[in-house]
Amino acid sequence: MLKKVGVTGFFALFMLNAGLMLYFGRETFQVTSNAQQPSHYSYHFVLISEEVDNEYWRLVEKGAEAASRKHNIHLDYWGPKQANNEEQLTFIDKAIASKVDGIMTQGVSSDTFNYLVNKSVQKGIPLITVDTDAPESVRMAYVGSDNYLAGKLAGETMIKQTSGLQKVGIVTGRFDASNQQLRVKGFKDAVSNVSRIQIAGIGESNITKSGAIQATYELLKNHRNITAFYGTSALDGLGISQVASLYQQKKRPFIIAFDTLPETLTLLNKQKIDATVAQYPFVMGERAVETLFSIKKGAYPGSLQYTKTDIMTKLKGSHP
Ligand code: BGC
């Protein structure tokens, strides 16, 4: 008797469940298919940026997506809304807790970052840095520009393309980002033996155009004799140029920017800026996925995977 009740109960539950499935068929199917999606992929990787909607990082993401498609990898792209080290570190911790198969992240110079990289690698989740290295951590590789050399290139360009005394204002993305520090150091080292080129001051843009505008105003207010600017992150040159365009009565300052976002190239072609250091963010994203993929397959490509950097001018090589 008990057995009969049990079987009937089970049958009733089964029918109820089947009925609900039919009733909510579409939703039920979609939820199931989404939940199962990752298992169709070879690996699940996460890319963590300095700032999620930054145009430059969207190019890194595009490159990473292209390589992920090729290898049937499920790619997530995460990052703080506005550059913020702590939030970025929380995303890394979340990726580790989610047991992803590999992590690509901008490097951060901090003990907490090093601790998280350690934790990731110890849990068998390879982690590599992209765009900015953190060589003091146990990250398995770095894919990105040689930021010190990129800064040197900017300094050498300033030497080649200017004449006479130059008082330089530097607008940098973030004082505590090590790629920015290296770009400033490379620049300073390149001009250190050229007495006519002097650094007047340095301001921080917080990697936004509005921040770069503000930093440029501040620099001009405190150092009225500035004759040249160097912007070390993707939106800095745009902010510098916007302020410089208001100083039409005087000769506009010489401007070296960073990166080749469309607006920067337009300014270059209109001769509103003089040069820009080209990085290859799409290639960085592609190579980062390829590197992580080969690590997963047991191959260990070199730990320093530098991507190219070039100087771009409107009339390449023939600037006065
Ligand atoms: C840097 C990135 C930075 C971006 C900000 C680029 O030049 O390589 O680290 O996030 O500028 O716009």
CSV table of C-alpha atoms and ligand atoms in Angstrom, one decimal:
chain,number,residue,atom,x,y,z
A,1,MET,CA,0.0,0.0,0.0
A,2,LEU,CA,2.8,2.4,1.1
A,3,LYS,CA,4.7,1.5,-2.1
A,4,LYS,CA,1.7,2.2,-4.2
A,5,VAL,CA,1.2,5.7,-2.7
A,6,GLY,CA,4.9,6.4,-3.2
A,7,VAL,CA,4.8,5.4,-6.9
A,8,THR,CA,1.7,7.5,-7.4
A,9,GLY,CA,3.2,10.4,-5.7
A,10,PHE,CA,6.3,10.2,-7.7
A,11,PHE,CA,4.3,9.9,-10.9
A,12,ALA,CA,2.2,13.0,-10.0
A,13,LEU,CA,5.3,15.0,-9.3
A,14,PHE,CA,6.8,13.9,-12.6
A,15,MET,CA,3.7,14.9,-14.5
A,16,LEU,CA,3.6,18.2,-12.7
A,17,ASN,CA,7.2,18.9,-13.6
A,18,ALA,CA,6.6,17.9,-17.2
A,19,GLY,CA,3.6,20.1,-17.4
A,20,LEU,CA,5.5,23.1,-16.0
A,21,MET,CA,8.3,22.4,-18.5
A,22,LEU,CA,5.9,22.5,-21.3
A,23,TYR,CA,4.2,25.6,-20.0
A,24,PHE,CA,7.4,27.5,-19.5
A,25,GLY,CA,9.1,25.6,-22.3
A,26,ARG,CA,11.0,28.5,-24.0
A,27,GLU,CA,12.4,29.9,-20.7
A,28,THR,CA,13.3,26.4,-19.4
A,29,PHE,CA,15.1,25.5,-22.6
A,30,GLN,CA,17.0,28.8,-22.7
A,31,VAL,CA,18.1,28.6,-19.1
A,32,THR,CA,19.3,25.1,-19.6
A,33,SER,CA,21.2,25.9,-22.8
A,34,ASN,CA,22.9,28.9,-21.2
A,35,ALA,CA,23.9,27.0,-18.1
A,36,GLN,CA,25.4,24.2,-20.2
A,37,GLN,CA,27.2,26.5,-22.7
A,38,PRO,CA,30.7,26.5,-21.1
A,39,SER,CA,31.0,22.8,-21.3
A,40,HIS,CA,30.9,23.0,-25.1
A,41,TYR,CA,34.0,25.1,-25.1
A,42,SER,CA,37.6,23.9,-24.8
A,43,TYR,CA,38.5,26.3,-22.0
A,44,HIS,CA,37.0,29.2,-20.1
A,45,PHE,CA,39.3,32.2,-19.9
A,46,VAL,CA,38.8,35.7,-18.3
A,47,LEU,CA,40.4,38.9,-19.5
A,48,ILE,CA,40.5,41.6,-16.8
A,49,SER,CA,41.2,45.2,-17.8
A,50,GLU,CA,42.1,48.5,-16.1
A,51,GLU,CA,38.8,50.0,-17.1
A,52,VAL,CA,36.0,48.0,-18.8
A,53,ASP,CA,34.7,50.5,-21.4
A,54,ASN,CA,38.0,52.2,-22.2
A,55,GLU,CA,38.3,52.2,-26.0
A,56,TYR,CA,41.9,50.9,-25.9
A,57,TRP,CA,40.8,47.9,-23.7
A,58,ARG,CA,37.9,47.2,-26.1
A,59,LEU,CA,40.6,46.6,-28.8
A,60,VAL,CA,42.4,44.2,-26.5
A,61,GLU,CA,39.1,42.4,-25.9
A,62,LYS,CA,38.4,42.2,-29.7
A,63,GLY,CA,41.8,40.6,-30.3
A,64,ALA,CA,41.2,38.1,-27.4
A,65,GLU,CA,37.8,37.3,-28.8
A,66,ALA,CA,39.2,36.6,-32.3
A,67,ALA,CA,41.8,34.1,-30.9
A,68,SER,CA,39.1,32.6,-28.5
A,69,ARG,CA,36.8,31.9,-31.5
A,70,LYS,CA,39.7,30.1,-33.3
A,71,HIS,CA,40.2,27.8,-30.3
A,72,ASN,CA,36.6,27.5,-29.2
A,73,ILE,CA,37.4,29.2,-25.9
A,74,HIS,CA,34.7,30.8,-23.8
A,75,LEU,CA,35.9,34.3,-23.0
A,76,ASP,CA,34.7,36.6,-20.3
A,77,TYR,CA,35.8,40.2,-20.2
A,78,TRP,CA,35.7,42.1,-16.9
A,79,GLY,CA,37.0,45.3,-15.4
A,80,PRO,CA,36.2,48.2,-13.2
A,81,LYS,CA,33.8,50.9,-14.5
A,82,GLN,CA,36.5,53.5,-13.7
A,83,ALA,CA,40.2,52.6,-13.2
A,84,ASN,CA,40.5,51.3,-9.6
A,85,ASN,CA,43.2,48.9,-8.4
A,86,GLU,CA,41.1,47.4,-5.6
A,87,GLU,CA,38.1,46.6,-7.8
A,88,GLN,CA,40.5,45.1,-10.4
A,89,LEU,CA,41.9,42.8,-7.7
A,90,THR,CA,38.4,41.8,-6.6
A,91,PHE,CA,37.7,40.7,-10.2
A,92,ILE,CA,40.9,38.6,-10.2
A,93,ASP,CA,39.8,36.9,-6.9
A,94,LYS,CA,36.3,36.3,-8.4
A,95,ALA,CA,37.9,34.6,-11.4
A,96,ILE,CA,39.9,32.3,-9.2
A,97,ALA,CA,36.9,31.5,-7.1
A,98,SER,CA,35.0,30.7,-10.3
A,99,LYS,CA,37.6,28.1,-11.2
A,100,VAL,CA,38.2,29.4,-14.7
A,101,ASP,CA,40.8,27.7,-16.8
A,102,GLY,CA,43.1,30.8,-17.3
A,103,ILE,CA,43.3,34.5,-16.4
A,104,MET,CA,44.7,37.4,-18.4
A,105,THR,CA,45.0,40.7,-16.5
A,106,GLN,CA,46.7,44.0,-16.6
A,107,GLY,CA,49.5,43.7,-14.1
A,108,VAL,CA,49.3,45.7,-10.8
A,109,SER,CA,52.3,46.4,-8.7
A,110,SER,CA,51.1,45.5,-5.2
A,111,ASP,CA,51.5,42.8,-2.6
A,112,THR,CA,47.8,41.9,-2.9
A,113,PHE,CA,48.2,41.4,-6.6
A,114,ASN,CA,51.3,39.2,-6.1
A,115,TYR,CA,49.4,37.2,-3.4
A,116,LEU,CA,46.5,36.7,-5.8
A,117,VAL,CA,48.7,35.6,-8.7
A,118,ASN,CA,50.3,33.0,-6.3
A,119,LYS,CA,46.9,31.8,-5.2
A,120,SER,CA,45.8,31.4,-8.9
A,121,VAL,CA,48.9,29.5,-10.0
A,122,GLN,CA,48.8,27.3,-6.9
A,123,LYS,CA,45.2,26.4,-7.7
A,124,GLY,CA,46.3,25.3,-11.2
A,125,ILE,CA,44.9,28.4,-12.9
A,126,PRO,CA,47.6,29.9,-15.1
A,127,LEU,CA,47.7,33.7,-15.0
A,128,ILE,CA,49.4,36.0,-17.4
A,129,THR,CA,49.7,39.8,-17.5
A,130,VAL,CA,48.7,41.8,-20.5
A,131,ASP,CA,49.5,45.5,-21.4
A,132,THR,CA,51.3,46.1,-18.1
A,133,ASP,CA,53.7,43.6,-16.5
A,134,ALA,CA,54.2,42.7,-12.9
A,135,PRO,CA,57.6,40.9,-13.1
A,136,GLU,CA,57.8,40.6,-9.3
A,137,SER,CA,54.8,38.3,-9.2
A,138,VAL,CA,54.8,34.6,-10.3
A,139,ARG,CA,52.7,35.4,-13.5
A,140,MET,CA,53.5,32.9,-16.1
A,141,ALA,CA,54.1,35.3,-19.0
A,142,TYR,CA,53.6,38.9,-20.1
A,143,VAL,CA,52.1,40.0,-23.4
A,144,GLY,CA,52.4,43.7,-24.3
A,145,SER,CA,54.6,46.6,-25.1
A,146,ASP,CA,58.0,47.1,-23.7
A,147,ASN,CA,56.8,50.2,-21.9
A,148,TYR,CA,60.3,51.5,-21.0
A,149,LEU,CA,61.4,51.4,-24.6
A,150,ALA,CA,58.1,53.0,-25.7
A,151,GLY,CA,58.8,55.9,-23.4
A,152,LYS,CA,62.4,56.1,-24.8
A,153,LEU,CA,60.9,56.2,-28.3
A,154,ALA,CA,58.8,59.2,-27.3
A,155,GLY,CA,61.8,61.0,-25.8
A,156,GLU,CA,63.9,60.3,-28.9
A,157,THR,CA,61.1,61.7,-31.1
A,158,MET,CA,61.0,64.8,-29.0
A,159,ILE,CA,64.7,65.3,-29.5
A,160,LYS,CA,64.5,64.7,-33.3
A,161,GLN,CA,61.4,66.8,-34.0
A,162,THR,CA,62.0,69.9,-31.9
A,163,SER,CA,64.8,72.5,-31.8
A,164,GLY,CA,65.7,75.0,-29.1
A,165,LEU,CA,64.7,75.1,-25.5
A,166,GLN,CA,61.7,72.8,-24.6
A,167,LYS,CA,59.9,72.9,-21.3
A,168,VAL,CA,57.9,69.7,-21.2
A,169,GLY,CA,54.6,69.0,-19.4
A,170,ILE,CA,53.9,65.3,-18.9
A,171,VAL,CA,50.3,64.1,-18.6
A,172,THR,CA,50.3,60.5,-17.3
A,173,GLY,CA,47.4,58.0,-16.9
A,174,ARG,CA,47.9,57.0,-13.3
A,175,PHE,CA,50.9,57.6,-11.0
A,176,ASP,CA,50.6,54.1,-9.5
A,177,ALA,CA,50.3,52.1,-12.8
A,178,SER,CA,53.7,50.6,-13.6
A,179,ASN,CA,53.4,50.9,-17.4
A,180,GLN,CA,52.8,54.6,-17.0
A,181,GLN,CA,55.8,54.9,-14.7
A,182,LEU,CA,58.0,53.1,-17.2
A,183,ARG,CA,56.9,55.3,-20.0
A,184,VAL,CA,57.8,58.4,-18.0
A,185,LYS,CA,61.1,56.9,-17.0
A,186,GLY,CA,62.0,55.9,-20.5
A,187,PHE,CA,61.2,59.4,-21.7
A,188,LYS,CA,63.2,61.1,-19.0
A,189,ASP,CA,66.2,58.8,-19.6
A,190,ALA,CA,66.1,59.5,-23.3
A,191,VAL,CA,66.2,63.3,-22.8
A,192,SER,CA,68.5,63.3,-19.8
A,193,ASN,CA,71.6,64.2,-21.7
A,194,VAL,CA,70.0,66.8,-23.9
A,195,SER,CA,70.1,70.0,-21.8
A,196,ARG,CA,67.7,72.0,-24.0
A,197,ILE,CA,64.9,69.5,-23.1
A,198,GLN,CA,63.7,70.0,-19.5
A,199,ILE,CA,60.7,68.4,-17.7
A,200,ALA,CA,58.6,71.2,-16.2
A,201,GLY,CA,56.0,69.1,-14.4
A,202,ILE,CA,53.8,66.1,-14.4
A,203,GLY,CA,50.1,65.6,-13.9
A,204,GLU,CA,47.7,62.7,-13.7
A,205,SER,CA,44.6,62.1,-16.0
A,206,ASN,CA,43.2,59.0,-14.3
A,207,ILE,CA,43.1,57.7,-17.9
A,208,THR,CA,40.2,59.9,-18.9
A,209,LYS,CA,40.1,62.7,-21.5
A,210,SER,CA,38.4,65.1,-19.0
A,211,GLY,CA,41.2,64.2,-16.5
A,212,ALA,CA,43.8,65.0,-19.2
A,213,ILE,CA,42.2,68.4,-19.9
A,214,GLN,CA,42.3,69.2,-16.2
A,215,ALA,CA,45.9,68.0,-15.8
A,216,THR,CA,46.9,70.1,-18.8
A,217,TYR,CA,45.3,73.2,-17.4
A,218,GLU,CA,47.0,72.7,-14.1
A,219,LEU,CA,50.4,72.2,-15.7
A,220,LEU,CA,50.0,75.4,-17.8
A,221,LYS,CA,48.8,77.3,-14.8
A,222,ASN,CA,51.8,76.3,-12.7
A,223,HIS,CA,54.4,76.4,-15.5
A,224,ARG,CA,53.5,79.2,-18.0
A,225,ASN,CA,56.6,78.5,-20.0
A,226,ILE,CA,55.7,75.0,-21.2
A,227,THR,CA,56.4,74.5,-24.9
A,228,ALA,CA,55.8,70.7,-25.3
A,229,PHE,CA,53.6,68.0,-23.9
A,230,TYR,CA,53.9,64.3,-23.7
A,231,GLY,CA,50.8,62.2,-22.9
A,232,THR,CA,51.5,58.7,-21.7
A,233,SER,CA,48.1,56.9,-22.0
A,234,ALA,CA,45.5,56.5,-24.7
A,235,LEU,CA,43.3,59.5,-24.0
A,236,ASP,CA,45.9,62.0,-22.7
A,237,GLY,CA,46.9,63.4,-26.1
A,238,LEU,CA,43.2,64.2,-26.8
A,239,GLY,CA,42.9,66.2,-23.6
A,240,ILE,CA,46.2,68.0,-24.1
A,241,SER,CA,45.3,68.9,-27.7
A,242,GLN,CA,41.9,70.2,-26.7
A,243,VAL,CA,43.5,72.7,-24.3
A,244,ALA,CA,46.3,73.5,-26.7
A,245,SER,CA,43.8,74.4,-29.4
A,246,LEU,CA,42.6,77.3,-27.2
A,247,TYR,CA,46.0,78.9,-27.2
A,248,GLN,CA,45.8,80.1,-30.8
A,249,GLN,CA,47.4,83.4,-30.2
A,250,LYS,CA,50.7,81.7,-29.3
A,251,LYS,CA,52.4,78.9,-31.3
A,252,ARG,CA,50.8,75.7,-30.0
A,253,PRO,CA,53.0,73.4,-28.0
A,254,PHE,CA,54.7,70.4,-29.5
A,255,ILE,CA,52.6,67.3,-28.6
A,256,ILE,CA,53.5,63.6,-28.4
A,257,ALA,CA,50.6,61.3,-27.6
A,258,PHE,CA,50.2,57.6,-27.0
A,259,ASP,CA,48.2,55.0,-29.0
A,260,THR,CA,46.3,55.2,-32.3
A,261,LEU,CA,42.7,55.5,-31.3
A,262,PRO,CA,40.7,57.0,-34.3
A,263,GLU,CA,40.4,60.5,-32.7
A,264,THR,CA,44.2,60.5,-32.1
A,265,LEU,CA,44.8,59.7,-35.8
A,266,THR,CA,42.5,62.4,-36.9
A,267,LEU,CA,44.3,64.9,-34.8
A,268,LEU,CA,47.6,63.7,-36.2
A,269,ASN,CA,46.4,64.1,-39.7
A,270,LYS,CA,45.1,67.6,-39.0
A,271,GLN,CA,48.5,68.3,-37.5
A,272,LYS,CA,47.0,69.1,-34.1
A,273,ILE,CA,49.4,66.7,-32.5
A,274,ASP,CA,52.9,65.9,-33.8
A,275,ALA,CA,53.5,62.3,-33.1
A,276,THR,CA,52.0,59.3,-31.3
A,277,VAL,CA,53.5,56.1,-29.9
A,278,ALA,CA,51.6,53.2,-31.6
A,279,GLN,CA,50.9,50.1,-29.5
A,280,TYR,CA,49.0,47.1,-30.8
A,281,PRO,CA,46.2,46.3,-28.4
A,282,PHE,CA,44.3,44.0,-30.8
A,283,VAL,CA,47.5,41.9,-31.2
A,284,MET,CA,48.1,41.9,-27.4
A,285,GLY,CA,44.6,40.4,-26.9
A,286,GLU,CA,45.2,37.8,-29.6
A,287,ARG,CA,48.6,36.8,-28.4
A,288,ALA,CA,47.5,36.7,-24.7
A,289,VAL,CA,44.9,34.1,-25.6
A,290,GLU,CA,47.3,32.1,-27.8
A,291,THR,CA,49.9,32.2,-24.9
A,292,LEU,CA,47.4,31.0,-22.3
A,293,PHE,CA,46.1,28.4,-24.7
A,294,SER,CA,49.6,26.9,-25.3
A,295,ILE,CA,50.3,27.0,-21.5
A,296,LYS,CA,47.1,24.9,-21.1
A,297,LYS,CA,48.5,22.5,-23.7
A,298,GLY,CA,51.7,22.1,-21.7
A,299,ALA,CA,53.9,24.3,-23.8
A,300,TYR,CA,55.7,27.2,-22.1
A,301,PRO,CA,56.3,30.1,-24.5
A,302,GLY,CA,58.8,32.7,-23.3
A,303,SER,CA,57.8,34.7,-20.3
A,304,LEU,CA,58.3,38.0,-22.1
A,305,GLN,CA,56.1,38.3,-25.2
A,306,TYR,CA,56.7,41.9,-26.4
A,307,THR,CA,54.4,43.3,-29.0
A,308,LYS,CA,55.6,46.1,-31.3
A,309,THR,CA,55.7,49.8,-30.6
A,310,ASP,CA,56.3,52.4,-33.3
A,311,ILE,CA,56.3,56.2,-33.7
A,312,MET,CA,53.7,57.6,-36.0
A,313,THR,CA,53.8,61.1,-37.5
A,314,LYS,CA,51.7,62.6,-40.2
A,315,LEU,CA,54.6,62.6,-42.6
A,316,LYS,CA,56.4,59.6,-41.3
A,317,GLY,CA,60.2,60.2,-41.1
A,318,SER,CA,60.2,63.6,-42.8
A,319,HIS,CA,59.1,65.8,-40.0
A,320,PRO,CA,61.2,69.0,-39.5
B,1,BGC,C1,47.7,51.9,-21.8
B,1,BGC,C2,46.7,51.2,-20.9
B,1,BGC,C3,45.6,52.2,-20.4
B,1,BGC,C4,45.1,53.0,-21.5
B,1,BGC,C5,44.2,54.1,-21.0
B,1,BGC,C6,47.1,52.8,-22.8
B,1,BGC,O1,48.1,53.5,-23.4
B,1,BGC,O2,48.5,50.9,-22.4
B,1,BGC,O3,47.3,50.6,-19.8
B,1,BGC,O4,44.6,51.5,-19.7
B,1,BGC,O5,46.1,53.6,-22.3
B,1,BGC,O6,43.5,54.8,-21.9
